[in-house]
């Protein structure tokens, strides 16, 4: 299991992914799921992955070598694509091809081959864009009315994002909220865990602003986790009890 978040706000974009691939009493392993796929002058493209590791590894290897696009018959790379939209098409084609090939090999076995990617980037100083790419190669784009996308174990962290993130949220605040979303997820699901990788791009600057890994002993994350838990308990205690809960027992039975 994994958890990945992409948040797109007016100031820029934050992409975040955990690293846990297995979880159990004696079976915990990690694998980097956030990757910078292309980084050059006026160009940065990165992705986060959830699902089958074999499919995502195969797809990203295909991207690195170049992908023959059906609409042109030409091999294209992320170093050449003119827009992040075209990058999403290229990566979607690679993901679809990789999944189809692996499905043919394991068709008689009970093997999980689904995979999903978050692709984010900026080219030529244009505003960052964020896409969610499915195993079939199709994708959706993040929009200002719902300025985030999630893949993997999404249900525990989504309420935090729904309540707290808007397109006008400052980018540093969006990063903090994403960490709170991770805290909520890791509290309820041991299959998501530290370390967590973070990358960000500021609008108008097609370059990485931040690339950072939060390790298990990170002091800020530990403080954030404790403060969030205490704040929730304090908020719940400050809300008055419902009137019907304080009635005598005989009144409740009548």
Tab-separated table of N, CA, C and O in Angstrom, residues 11-119:
chain	number	residue	atom	x	y	z
A	11	UNK	N	0.319	29.554	-6.105
A	11	UNK	CA	1.759	29.784	-5.956
A	11	UNK	C	2.617	28.690	-6.562
A	11	UNK	O	3.794	28.915	-6.853
A	12	UNK	N	2.053	27.485	-6.735
A	12	UNK	CA	2.866	26.401	-7.280
A	12	UNK	C	2.288	25.040	-6.987
A	12	UNK	O	1.064	24.889	-6.829
A	13	UNK	N	3.158	24.066	-6.870
A	13	UNK	CA	2.727	22.670	-6.780
A	13	UNK	C	3.587	21.922	-5.775
A	13	UNK	O	4.805	22.111	-5.717
A	14	UNK	N	2.934	21.056	-4.991
A	14	UNK	CA	3.619	20.190	-4.040
A	14	UNK	C	3.260	18.744	-4.362
A	14	UNK	O	2.080	18.418	-4.551
A	15	UNK	N	4.271	17.880	-4.439
A	15	UNK	CA	4.061	16.459	-4.678
A	15	UNK	C	4.708	15.698	-3.523
A	15	UNK	O	5.839	16.005	-3.124
A	16	UNK	N	3.991	14.701	-2.988
A	16	UNK	CA	4.457	14.008	-1.801
A	16	UNK	C	4.087	12.526	-1.891
A	16	UNK	O	3.001	12.179	-2.362
A	17	UNK	N	4.993	11.642	-1.455
A	17	UNK	CA	4.743	10.203	-1.504
A	17	UNK	C	5.460	9.515	-0.358
A	17	UNK	O	6.574	9.907	0.014
A	18	UNK	N	4.826	8.483	0.185
A	18	UNK	CA	5.513	7.684	1.188
A	18	UNK	C	6.392	6.648	0.482
A	18	UNK	O	6.498	6.633	-0.755
A	19	UNK	N	7.039	5.792	1.250
A	19	UNK	CA	7.985	4.834	0.669
A	19	UNK	C	7.715	3.399	1.078
A	19	UNK	O	8.492	2.509	0.740
A	20	UNK	N	6.647	3.135	1.797
A	20	UNK	CA	6.415	1.785	2.310
A	20	UNK	C	5.790	0.906	1.232
A	20	UNK	O	4.841	1.300	0.560
A	21	UNK	N	6.319	-0.303	1.079
A	21	UNK	CA	5.781	-1.239	0.095
A	21	UNK	C	5.161	-2.467	0.732
A	21	UNK	O	4.271	-3.073	0.167
A	22	UNK	N	5.625	-2.869	1.895
A	22	UNK	CA	5.032	-3.978	2.632
A	22	UNK	C	4.944	-3.575	4.090
A	22	UNK	O	5.753	-2.808	4.585
A	23	UNK	N	3.972	-4.117	4.790
A	23	UNK	CA	3.838	-3.809	6.211
A	23	UNK	C	3.335	-5.026	6.956
A	23	UNK	O	2.405	-5.703	6.538
A	24	UNK	N	3.947	-5.309	8.061
A	24	UNK	CA	3.568	-6.414	8.923
A	24	UNK	C	4.503	-6.439	10.108
A	24	UNK	O	5.422	-5.630	10.222
A	25	UNK	N	4.270	-7.359	11.003
A	25	UNK	CA	5.077	-7.424	12.210
A	25	UNK	C	6.554	-7.578	11.884
A	25	UNK	O	7.421	-6.970	12.501
A	26	UNK	N	6.864	-8.410	10.882
A	26	UNK	CA	8.271	-8.652	10.555
A	26	UNK	C	8.553	-8.473	9.064
A	26	UNK	O	9.489	-9.047	8.524
A	27	UNK	N	7.728	-7.666	8.389
A	27	UNK	CA	7.899	-7.509	6.945
A	27	UNK	C	7.602	-6.068	6.539
A	27	UNK	O	6.509	-5.737	6.116
A	28	UNK	N	8.593	-5.198	6.716
A	28	UNK	CA	8.463	-3.797	6.338
A	28	UNK	C	9.601	-3.462	5.389
A	28	UNK	O	10.764	-3.698	5.692
A	29	UNK	N	9.266	-2.948	4.205
A	29	UNK	CA	10.295	-2.549	3.253
A	29	UNK	C	9.913	-1.211	2.646
A	29	UNK	O	8.762	-0.790	2.708
A	30	UNK	N	10.913	-0.543	2.078
A	30	UNK	CA	10.682	0.781	1.509
A	30	UNK	C	11.181	0.832	0.071
A	30	UNK	O	12.075	0.080	-0.319
A	31	UNK	N	10.585	1.751	-0.689
A	31	UNK	CA	10.956	1.939	-2.091
A	31	UNK	C	10.569	3.353	-2.491
A	31	UNK	O	9.456	3.803	-2.183
A	32	UNK	N	11.483	4.065	-3.149
A	32	UNK	CA	11.187	5.442	-3.545
A	32	UNK	C	10.085	5.456	-4.602
A	32	UNK	O	10.213	4.835	-5.654
A	33	UNK	N	9.022	6.203	-4.324
A	33	UNK	CA	7.885	6.283	-5.245
A	33	UNK	C	7.739	7.659	-5.879
A	33	UNK	O	6.904	7.843	-6.765
A	34	UNK	N	8.494	8.637	-5.403
A	34	UNK	CA	8.508	9.969	-6.014
A	34	UNK	C	9.832	10.124	-6.747
A	34	UNK	O	10.896	10.005	-6.146
A	35	UNK	N	9.738	10.389	-8.055
A	35	UNK	CA	10.941	10.464	-8.884
A	35	UNK	C	10.927	11.729	-9.731
A	35	UNK	O	9.883	12.106	-10.268
A	36	UNK	N	12.078	12.357	-9.852
A	36	UNK	CA	12.256	13.431	-10.827
A	36	UNK	C	12.653	12.768	-12.134
A	36	UNK	O	13.737	12.198	-12.262
A	37	UNK	N	11.765	12.813	-13.124
A	37	UNK	CA	11.976	12.077	-14.370
A	37	UNK	C	12.759	12.887	-15.400
A	37	UNK	O	13.451	12.322	-16.236
A	38	UNK	N	12.624	14.204	-15.365
A	38	UNK	CA	13.342	15.070	-16.300
A	38	UNK	C	13.606	16.401	-15.612
A	38	UNK	O	12.699	16.999	-15.031
A	39	UNK	N	14.865	16.839	-15.663
A	39	UNK	CA	15.227	18.098	-15.016
A	39	UNK	C	16.324	18.744	-15.839
A	39	UNK	O	17.459	18.268	-15.885
A	40	UNK	N	15.962	19.796	-16.539
A	40	UNK	CA	16.919	20.505	-17.373
A	40	UNK	C	16.572	21.972	-17.418
A	40	UNK	O	15.710	22.444	-16.660
A	41	UNK	N	17.214	22.727	-18.276
A	41	UNK	CA	16.908	24.158	-18.390
A	41	UNK	C	15.438	24.390	-18.727
A	41	UNK	O	14.922	23.859	-19.714
A	42	UNK	N	14.762	25.138	-17.863
A	42	UNK	CA	13.363	25.493	-18.099
A	42	UNK	C	12.461	24.264	-18.247
A	42	UNK	O	11.476	24.287	-19.002
A	43	UNK	N	12.777	23.195	-17.516
A	43	UNK	CA	11.983	21.975	-17.654
A	43	UNK	C	12.157	21.104	-16.413
A	43	UNK	O	13.280	20.764	-16.032
A	44	UNK	N	11.046	20.744	-15.777
A	44	UNK	CA	11.086	19.761	-14.696
A	44	UNK	C	9.798	18.946	-14.754
A	44	UNK	O	8.703	19.493	-14.840
A	45	UNK	N	9.964	17.628	-14.754
A	45	UNK	CA	8.832	16.699	-14.787
A	45	UNK	C	9.098	15.617	-13.747
A	45	UNK	O	10.187	15.034	-13.717
A	46	UNK	N	8.112	15.349	-12.901
A	46	UNK	CA	8.280	14.349	-11.849
A	46	UNK	C	7.001	13.541	-11.709
A	46	UNK	O	5.937	13.931	-12.203
A	47	UNK	N	7.116	12.414	-11.035
A	47	UNK	CA	5.944	11.574	-10.859
A	47	UNK	C	5.997	10.857	-9.523
A	47	UNK	O	7.062	10.676	-8.921
A	48	UNK	N	4.818	10.449	-9.051
A	48	UNK	CA	4.675	9.585	-7.884
A	48	UNK	C	3.824	8.402	-8.310
A	48	UNK	O	2.915	8.540	-9.138
A	49	UNK	N	4.112	7.224	-7.758
A	49	UNK	CA	3.462	6.009	-8.237
A	49	UNK	C	2.817	5.220	-7.112
A	49	UNK	O	3.289	5.219	-5.971
A	50	UNK	N	1.722	4.548	-7.462
A	50	UNK	CA	1.049	3.626	-6.547
A	50	UNK	C	0.625	2.404	-7.344
A	50	UNK	O	0.285	2.502	-8.518
A	51	UNK	N	0.652	1.252	-6.688
A	51	UNK	CA	0.243	0.022	-7.356
A	51	UNK	C	1.415	-0.892	-7.622
A	51	UNK	O	2.419	-0.884	-6.902
A	52	UNK	N	1.296	-1.694	-8.677
A	52	UNK	CA	2.291	-2.714	-9.000
A	52	UNK	C	3.666	-2.103	-9.272
A	52	UNK	O	3.835	-1.293	-10.188
A	53	UNK	N	4.663	-2.511	-8.485
A	53	UNK	CA	6.018	-2.010	-8.699
A	53	UNK	C	6.584	-2.478	-10.030
A	53	UNK	O	7.298	-1.739	-10.708
A	54	UNK	N	6.283	-3.718	-10.419
A	54	UNK	CA	6.829	-4.224	-11.680
A	54	UNK	C	6.293	-3.436	-12.865
A	54	UNK	O	7.034	-3.141	-13.817
A	55	UNK	N	5.018	-3.056	-12.818
A	55	UNK	CA	4.425	-2.288	-13.908
A	55	UNK	C	5.007	-0.873	-13.943
A	55	UNK	O	5.397	-0.372	-15.005
A	56	UNK	N	5.081	-0.220	-12.782
A	56	UNK	CA	5.596	1.151	-12.778
A	56	UNK	C	7.073	1.199	-13.153
A	56	UNK	O	7.503	2.091	-13.891
A	57	UNK	N	7.865	0.232	-12.680
A	57	UNK	CA	9.282	0.203	-13.049
A	57	UNK	C	9.453	0.015	-14.553
A	57	UNK	O	10.282	0.679	-15.190
A	58	UNK	N	8.672	-0.906	-15.110
A	58	UNK	CA	8.751	-1.147	-16.545
A	58	UNK	C	8.325	0.093	-17.332
A	58	UNK	O	8.972	0.476	-18.316
A	59	UNK	N	7.250	0.741	-16.873
A	59	UNK	CA	6.754	1.930	-17.580
A	59	UNK	C	7.781	3.056	-17.547
A	59	UNK	O	8.045	3.696	-18.579
A	60	UNK	N	8.388	3.301	-16.407
A	60	UNK	CA	9.335	4.403	-16.293
A	60	UNK	C	10.637	4.113	-17.034
A	60	UNK	O	11.291	5.033	-17.539
A	61	UNK	N	10.998	2.843	-17.122
A	61	UNK	CA	12.160	2.474	-17.940
A	61	UNK	C	11.877	2.750	-19.412
A	61	UNK	O	12.750	3.226	-20.152
A	62	UNK	N	10.650	2.463	-19.854
A	62	UNK	CA	10.256	2.762	-21.229
A	62	UNK	C	10.308	4.271	-21.493
A	62	UNK	O	10.761	4.712	-22.562
A	63	UNK	N	9.847	5.057	-20.517
A	63	UNK	CA	9.876	6.511	-20.674
A	63	UNK	C	11.315	6.997	-20.842
A	63	UNK	O	11.606	7.856	-21.685
A	64	UNK	N	12.224	6.446	-20.046
A	64	UNK	CA	13.625	6.872	-20.118
A	64	UNK	C	14.236	6.566	-21.480
A	64	UNK	O	15.080	7.322	-21.979
A	65	UNK	N	13.820	5.459	-22.100
A	65	UNK	CA	14.357	5.068	-23.401
A	65	UNK	C	13.675	5.797	-24.562
A	65	UNK	O	14.224	5.855	-25.666
A	66	UNK	N	12.498	6.342	-24.306
A	66	UNK	CA	11.714	6.977	-25.358
A	66	UNK	C	10.528	6.111	-25.733
A	66	UNK	O	10.613	4.876	-25.714
A	67	UNK	N	9.428	6.740	-26.063
A	67	UNK	CA	8.183	6.038	-26.359
A	67	UNK	C	7.718	6.401	-27.767
A	67	UNK	O	7.663	7.583	-28.119
A	68	UNK	N	7.405	5.376	-28.579
A	68	UNK	CA	6.835	5.608	-29.905
A	68	UNK	C	5.358	5.941	-29.731
A	68	UNK	O	4.578	5.118	-29.260
A	69	UNK	N	4.982	7.155	-30.108
A	69	UNK	CA	3.614	7.617	-29.906
A	69	UNK	C	2.745	7.244	-31.109
A	69	UNK	O	3.125	7.499	-32.262
A	70	UNK	N	1.583	6.643	-30.847
A	70	UNK	CA	0.733	6.165	-31.948
A	70	UNK	C	0.287	7.256	-32.904
A	70	UNK	O	0.108	7.002	-34.103
A	71	UNK	N	0.090	8.487	-32.409
A	71	UNK	CA	-0.450	9.529	-33.274
A	71	UNK	C	0.572	10.087	-34.261
A	71	UNK	O	0.209	10.678	-35.281
A	72	UNK	N	1.876	9.877	-33.980
A	72	UNK	CA	2.909	10.392	-34.885
A	72	UNK	C	3.811	9.296	-35.443
A	72	UNK	O	4.458	9.495	-36.472
A	73	UNK	N	3.869	8.157	-34.739
A	73	UNK	CA	4.796	7.103	-35.140
A	73	UNK	C	6.243	7.421	-34.808
A	73	UNK	O	7.148	6.682	-35.200
A	74	UNK	N	6.478	8.500	-34.085
A	74	UNK	CA	7.827	8.935	-33.747
A	74	UNK	C	8.136	8.616	-32.288
A	74	UNK	O	7.253	8.654	-31.425
A	75	UNK	N	9.421	8.343	-32.026
A	75	UNK	CA	9.844	8.145	-30.646
A	75	UNK	C	10.039	9.502	-29.987
A	75	UNK	O	10.707	10.385	-30.523
A	76	UNK	N	9.434	9.669	-28.811
A	76	UNK	CA	9.529	10.927	-28.081
A	76	UNK	C	10.049	10.669	-26.670
A	76	UNK	O	9.848	9.590	-26.103
A	77	UNK	N	10.701	11.664	-26.096
A	77	UNK	CA	11.195	11.597	-24.727
A	77	UNK	C	10.707	12.810	-23.956
A	77	UNK	O	10.242	13.801	-24.550
A	78	UNK	N	10.845	12.741	-22.648
A	78	UNK	CA	10.427	13.867	-21.821
A	78	UNK	C	11.316	15.088	-22.027
A	78	UNK	O	10.926	16.206	-21.701
A	79	UNK	N	12.505	14.880	-22.554
A	79	UNK	CA	13.386	16.009	-22.848
A	79	UNK	C	12.908	16.801	-24.057
A	79	UNK	O	13.338	17.949	-24.255
A	80	UNK	N	12.008	16.202	-24.862
A	80	UNK	CA	11.573	16.831	-26.106
A	80	UNK	C	10.139	17.340	-26.078
A	80	UNK	O	9.766	18.167	-26.917
A	81	UNK	N	9.302	16.826	-25.179
A	81	UNK	CA	7.879	17.179	-25.233
A	81	UNK	C	7.695	18.679	-25.024
A	81	UNK	O	8.377	19.297	-24.209
A	82	UNK	N	6.759	19.299	-25.768
A	82	UNK	CA	6.580	20.755	-25.674
A	82	UNK	C	5.748	21.203	-24.486
A	82	UNK	O	5.828	22.358	-24.082
A	83	UNK	N	4.923	20.301	-23.935
A	83	UNK	CA	4.035	20.666	-22.832
A	83	UNK	C	3.966	19.516	-21.831
A	83	UNK	O	4.275	18.358	-22.149
A	84	UNK	N	3.500	19.825	-20.627
A	84	UNK	CA	3.297	18.786	-19.623
A	84	UNK	C	2.135	17.879	-20.042
A	84	UNK	O	2.118	16.686	-19.719
A	85	UNK	N	1.170	18.428	-20.773
A	85	UNK	CA	0.085	17.595	-21.299
A	85	UNK	C	0.642	16.498	-22.208
A	85	UNK	O	0.237	15.333	-22.111
A	86	UNK	N	1.586	16.858	-23.097
A	86	UNK	CA	2.188	15.847	-23.959
A	86	UNK	C	3.004	14.856	-23.136
A	86	UNK	O	3.035	13.660	-23.458
A	87	UNK	N	3.625	15.330	-22.065
A	87	UNK	CA	4.342	14.418	-21.175
A	87	UNK	C	3.379	13.399	-20.569
A	87	UNK	O	3.710	12.210	-20.444
A	88	UNK	N	2.178	13.844	-20.182
A	88	UNK	CA	1.181	12.928	-19.635
A	88	UNK	C	0.754	11.896	-20.678
A	88	UNK	O	0.558	10.707	-20.360
A	89	UNK	N	0.613	12.323	-21.936
A	89	UNK	CA	0.289	11.367	-22.998
A	89	UNK	C	1.400	10.330	-23.174
A	89	UNK	O	1.138	9.134	-23.332
A	90	UNK	N	2.638	10.795	-23.147
A	90	UNK	CA	3.777	9.901	-23.334
A	90	UNK	C	3.869	8.895	-22.188
A	90	UNK	O	4.016	7.682	-22.408
A	91	UNK	N	3.777	9.367	-20.958
A	91	UNK	CA	3.866	8.473	-19.799
A	91	UNK	C	2.658	7.543	-19.760
A	91	UNK	O	2.781	6.365	-19.418
A	92	UNK	N	1.479	8.053	-20.125
A	92	UNK	CA	0.296	7.197	-20.181
A	92	UNK	C	0.453	6.070	-21.182
A	92	UNK	O	0.055	4.923	-20.923
A	93	UNK	N	1.041	6.365	-22.341
A	93	UNK	CA	1.288	5.330	-23.340
A	93	UNK	C	2.260	4.282	-22.802
A	93	UNK	O	2.058	3.065	-22.971
A	94	UNK	N	3.321	4.738	-22.133
A	94	UNK	CA	4.299	3.806	-21.570
A	94	UNK	C	3.676	2.928	-20.493
A	94	UNK	O	3.951	1.720	-20.420
A	95	UNK	N	2.828	3.512	-19.661
A	95	UNK	CA	2.172	2.743	-18.596
A	95	UNK	C	1.217	1.716	-19.173
A	95	UNK	O	1.181	0.555	-18.742
A	96	UNK	N	0.441	2.119	-20.182
A	96	UNK	CA	-0.485	1.192	-20.831
A	96	UNK	C	0.256	0.038	-21.493
A	96	UNK	O	-0.132	-1.132	-21.367
A	97	UNK	N	1.361	0.347	-22.201
A	97	UNK	CA	2.140	-0.697	-22.867
A	97	UNK	C	2.752	-1.660	-21.858
A	97	UNK	O	2.747	-2.884	-22.056
A	98	UNK	N	3.294	-1.118	-20.760
A	98	UNK	CA	3.927	-1.968	-19.748
A	98	UNK	C	2.903	-2.879	-19.088
A	98	UNK	O	3.164	-4.081	-18.889
A	99	UNK	N	1.739	-2.348	-18.754
A	99	UNK	CA	0.704	-3.165	-18.118
A	99	UNK	C	0.208	-4.252	-19.060
A	99	UNK	O	0.022	-5.413	-18.659
A	100	UNK	N	-0.011	-3.904	-20.336
A	100	UNK	CA	-0.496	-4.891	-21.304
A	100	UNK	C	0.507	-6.027	-21.478
A	100	UNK	O	0.126	-7.211	-21.567
A	101	UNK	N	1.799	-5.695	-21.527
A	101	UNK	CA	2.823	-6.721	-21.697
A	101	UNK	C	2.895	-7.654	-20.494
A	101	UNK	O	2.970	-8.874	-20.640
A	102	UNK	N	2.854	-7.088	-19.300
A	102	UNK	CA	2.914	-7.915	-18.093
A	102	UNK	C	1.636	-8.728	-17.936
A	102	UNK	O	1.677	-9.886	-17.517
A	103	UNK	N	0.487	-8.155	-18.290
A	103	UNK	CA	-0.775	-8.910	-18.237
A	103	UNK	C	-0.727	-10.138	-19.133
A	103	UNK	O	-1.257	-11.207	-18.785
A	104	UNK	N	-0.093	-10.024	-20.299
A	104	UNK	CA	0.022	-11.177	-21.202
A	104	UNK	C	0.869	-12.289	-20.577
A	104	UNK	O	0.575	-13.477	-20.740
A	105	UNK	N	1.895	-11.911	-19.847
A	105	UNK	CA	2.802	-12.910	-19.247
A	105	UNK	C	2.149	-13.610	-18.064
A	105	UNK	O	2.328	-14.810	-17.874
A	106	UNK	N	1.393	-12.866	-17.254
A	106	UNK	CA	0.857	-13.425	-16.008
A	106	UNK	C	-0.642	-13.692	-16.100
A	106	UNK	O	-1.314	-13.826	-15.081
A	107	UNK	N	-1.170	-13.845	-17.299
A	107	UNK	CA	-2.616	-13.940	-17.478
A	107	UNK	C	-3.230	-15.128	-16.755
A	107	UNK	O	-4.414	-15.101	-16.401
A	108	UNK	N	-2.472	-16.190	-16.522
A	108	UNK	CA	-3.004	-17.362	-15.847
A	108	UNK	C	-2.699	-17.371	-14.357
A	108	UNK	O	-3.015	-18.338	-13.657
A	109	UNK	N	-2.073	-16.327	-13.868
A	109	UNK	CA	-1.725	-16.232	-12.454
A	109	UNK	C	-2.522	-15.115	-11.784
A	109	UNK	O	-2.968	-14.173	-12.426
A	110	UNK	N	-2.687	-15.265	-10.480
A	110	UNK	CA	-3.402	-14.249	-9.711
A	110	UNK	C	-2.404	-13.179	-9.287
A	110	UNK	O	-1.954	-13.128	-8.140
A	111	UNK	N	-2.045	-12.293	-10.236
A	111	UNK	CA	-1.030	-11.268	-10.005
A	111	UNK	C	-1.666	-9.896	-10.196
A	111	UNK	O	-2.330	-9.647	-11.201
A	112	UNK	N	-1.430	-9.022	-9.219
A	112	UNK	CA	-1.971	-7.659	-9.267
A	112	UNK	C	-1.093	-6.811	-10.182
A	112	UNK	O	0.114	-6.698	-9.965
A	113	UNK	N	-1.684	-6.226	-11.222
A	113	UNK	CA	-0.904	-5.431	-12.174
A	113	UNK	C	-1.444	-4.022	-12.362
A	113	UNK	O	-1.023	-3.322	-13.285
A	114	UNK	N	-2.342	-3.590	-11.496
A	114	UNK	CA	-2.867	-2.235	-11.641
A	114	UNK	C	-1.846	-1.230	-11.110
A	114	UNK	O	-1.113	-1.503	-10.163
A	115	UNK	N	-1.787	-0.072	-11.718
A	115	UNK	CA	-0.856	0.976	-11.287
A	115	UNK	C	-1.432	2.329	-11.669
A	115	UNK	O	-2.135	2.467	-12.669
A	116	UNK	N	-1.117	3.328	-10.862
A	116	UNK	CA	-1.572	4.693	-11.086
A	116	UNK	C	-0.421	5.643	-10.808
A	116	UNK	O	0.385	5.402	-9.900
A	117	UNK	N	-0.343	6.718	-11.569
A	117	UNK	CA	0.723	7.703	-11.406
A	117	UNK	C	0.145	9.096	-11.217
A	117	UNK	O	-0.903	9.425	-11.776
A	118	UNK	N	0.842	9.906	-10.444
A	118	UNK	CA	0.649	11.358	-10.462
A	118	UNK	C	1.821	11.954	-11.215
A	118	UNK	O	2.980	11.729	-10.846
A	119	UNK	N	1.537	12.668	-12.281
A	119	UNK	CA	2.578	13.316	-13.087
A	119	UNK	C	2.440	14.820	-12.931
A	119	UNK	O	1.354	15.374	-13.110
